[in-house]
Each structure stands twice: as structure tokens, then as C-alpha cells.
Amino acid sequence: MEEQKNQKKSIWGRWWEPLRKWFYPAWLMYETSYRFYEYAQTVHQYFNTHRNDIGSYIGNTVAEILNTFCSGATFVGCSAFLTVPACFVLYKFFKEDNLSATRFEERLKVMF
């Protein structure tokens, strides 16, 4: 019973434990930001493809402003509401010894 109270050491070694609380959130932020940048580029390409159709209603200058605003809003919105909270939760997960007080968490942390 006493063995279950202590956090087991990572299989990657003692040097990895202080680094993992920063590495995994940084990696998640990089990956999700890259994906959301691709989403923003897709929105931009959509507006460029339909520029003449949209421009006939609201004008080409306003269509370009709308294009820039919507692609920027896609990236900022996804980053603010998905990337930042997910990175914070992941950071707290590795910072605390046993955040959820379950054995599954202890087993999972040993692998990472």
C-alpha cells in the first residue's frame, strides 16, 4: 500500500521529469498552431477563389478586408479557445503529482 502513494519515476530518466511539464505543452502549441494556420490559409484561399462573386456585392476592397479579417479570426479564435486552454491543462497535468487522484494517471505519467 505504501508503494502506491509515491509517484513512480519516468522511464526516460530523472532529467526528463522537470522538462516534460514544458515540452509537451510547447509541442501541443506548435502542432495546433500549425494546423490552425492551415485552416486560416484555407479560408483565405476560399475567399480568393470567390473574390469576384463576393466583390460584385460588396466591392473588391471590402472583399479583401473581409478575406483578411475572416482568415485572421479563424486563427486567433481557434488558438484562443482551443490551443491555450489545452496547453494550460497539459501543463497542470504534468506539474501536479496526482491531479485526478487515479491510478490511471500514475501509470500514464510513467510512460511520458
GROMACS .gro file of C-alpha atoms in nm:
model
  112
    1MET     CA    1   0.000   0.000   0.000
    2GLU     CA    2   0.284   0.237   0.079
    3GLU     CA    3   0.434   0.183  -0.268
    4GLN     CA    4   0.121   0.317  -0.437
    5LYS     CA    5   0.145   0.655  -0.265
    6ASN     CA    6   0.473   0.752  -0.431
    7GLN     CA    7   0.494   0.876  -0.789
    8LYS     CA    8   0.692   0.633  -0.999
    9LYS     CA    9   0.988   0.767  -1.191
   10SER     CA   10   0.963   0.826  -1.564
   11ILE     CA   11   1.106   0.562  -1.794
   12TRP     CA   12   1.301   0.840  -1.969
   13GLY     CA   13   1.502   0.917  -1.657
   14ARG     CA   14   1.517   1.173  -1.380
   15TRP     CA   15   1.636   1.456  -1.608
   16TRP     CA   16   1.317   1.431  -1.817
   17GLU     CA   17   1.070   1.495  -1.533
   18PRO     CA   18   1.128   1.872  -1.497
   19LEU     CA   19   1.141   1.919  -1.875
   20ARG     CA   20   0.823   1.735  -1.965
   21LYS     CA   21   0.594   1.989  -1.799
   22TRP     CA   22   0.721   2.246  -2.054
   23PHE     CA   23   0.794   2.021  -2.352
   24TYR     CA   24   0.450   1.866  -2.401
   25PRO     CA   25   0.252   2.194  -2.381
   26ALA     CA   26   0.504   2.363  -2.614
   27TRP     CA   27   0.478   2.075  -2.860
   28LEU     CA   28   0.097   2.086  -2.843
   29MET     CA   29   0.101   2.461  -2.901
   30TYR     CA   30   0.327   2.421  -3.205
   31GLU     CA   31   0.119   2.143  -3.358
   32THR     CA   32  -0.219   2.306  -3.306
   33SER     CA   33  -0.096   2.648  -3.418
   34TYR     CA   34   0.038   2.493  -3.737
   35ARG     CA   35  -0.297   2.323  -3.804
   36PHE     CA   36  -0.494   2.639  -3.731
   37TYR     CA   37  -0.263   2.835  -3.962
   38GLU     CA   38  -0.352   2.586  -4.237
   39TYR     CA   39  -0.721   2.642  -4.158
   40ALA     CA   40  -0.669   3.018  -4.191
   41GLN     CA   41  -0.494   2.966  -4.526
   42THR     CA   42  -0.786   2.755  -4.646
   43VAL     CA   43  -1.031   3.033  -4.552
   44HIS     CA   44  -0.809   3.281  -4.735
   45GLN     CA   45  -0.799   3.060  -5.046
   46TYR     CA   46  -1.178   3.021  -5.036
   47PHE     CA   47  -1.226   3.396  -5.037
   48ASN     CA   48  -0.968   3.437  -5.313
   49THR     CA   49  -1.149   3.179  -5.525
   50HIS     CA   50  -1.482   3.358  -5.484
   51ARG     CA   51  -1.347   3.713  -5.484
   52ASN     CA   52  -1.533   3.815  -5.800
   53ASP     CA   53  -1.863   3.679  -5.669
   54ILE     CA   54  -1.825   3.847  -5.331
   55GLY     CA   55  -1.674   4.162  -5.481
   56SER     CA   56  -1.974   4.216  -5.705
   57TYR     CA   57  -2.192   4.254  -5.392
   58ILE     CA   58  -1.970   4.447  -5.153
   59GLY     CA   59  -1.678   4.571  -5.365
   60ASN     CA   60  -1.330   4.430  -5.414
   61THR     CA   61  -1.165   4.636  -5.139
   62VAL     CA   62  -1.421   4.533  -4.879
   63ALA     CA   63  -1.398   4.173  -5.002
   64GLU     CA   64  -1.020   4.178  -4.942
   65ILE     CA   65  -1.070   4.326  -4.594
   66LEU     CA   66  -1.330   4.057  -4.521
   67ASN     CA   67  -1.087   3.795  -4.651
   68THR     CA   68  -0.809   3.912  -4.419
   69PHE     CA   69  -1.041   3.952  -4.121
   70CYS     CA   70  -1.201   3.608  -4.155
   71SER     CA   71  -0.874   3.421  -4.201
   72GLY     CA   72  -0.718   3.607  -3.907
   73ALA     CA   73  -1.026   3.549  -3.692
   74THR     CA   74  -1.012   3.178  -3.773
   75PHE     CA   75  -0.653   3.152  -3.650
   76VAL     CA   76  -0.696   3.375  -3.343
   77GLY     CA   77  -1.026   3.219  -3.243
   78CYS     CA   78  -0.904   2.862  -3.266
   79SER     CA   79  -0.582   2.949  -3.083
   80ALA     CA   80  -0.755   3.141  -2.805
   81PHE     CA   81  -1.033   2.892  -2.738
   82LEU     CA   82  -0.859   2.561  -2.812
   83THR     CA   83  -0.478   2.584  -2.804
   84VAL     CA   84  -0.421   2.800  -2.496
   85PRO     CA   85  -0.663   2.613  -2.263
   86ALA     CA   86  -0.538   2.274  -2.382
   87CYS     CA   87  -0.176   2.372  -2.321
   88PHE     CA   88  -0.263   2.503  -1.975
   89VAL     CA   89  -0.441   2.179  -1.881
   90LEU     CA   90  -0.149   1.972  -2.010
   91TYR     CA   91   0.097   2.186  -1.812
   92LYS     CA   92  -0.107   2.142  -1.491
   93PHE     CA   93  -0.133   1.768  -1.559
   94PHE     CA   94   0.245   1.725  -1.557
   95LYS     CA   95   0.313   1.983  -1.286
   96GLU     CA   96   0.093   1.826  -1.017
   97ASP     CA   97   0.189   1.486  -0.877
   98ASN     CA   98  -0.155   1.330  -0.893
   99LEU     CA   99  -0.408   1.576  -1.031
  100SER     CA  100  -0.705   1.341  -1.066
  101ALA     CA  101  -0.609   1.104  -0.780
  102THR     CA  102  -0.640   0.795  -1.000
  103ARG     CA  103  -0.407   0.505  -1.070
  104PHE     CA  104  -0.453   0.554  -1.445
  105GLU     CA  105  -0.286   0.894  -1.421
  106GLU     CA  106   0.009   0.745  -1.233
  107ARG     CA  107   0.054   0.477  -1.498
  108LEU     CA  108   0.020   0.728  -1.781
  109LYS     CA  109   0.277   0.968  -1.638
  110VAL     CA  110   0.536   0.692  -1.612
  111MET     CA  111   0.517   0.636  -1.988
  112PHE     CA  112   0.559   1.007  -2.063
   0.00000   0.00000   0.00000
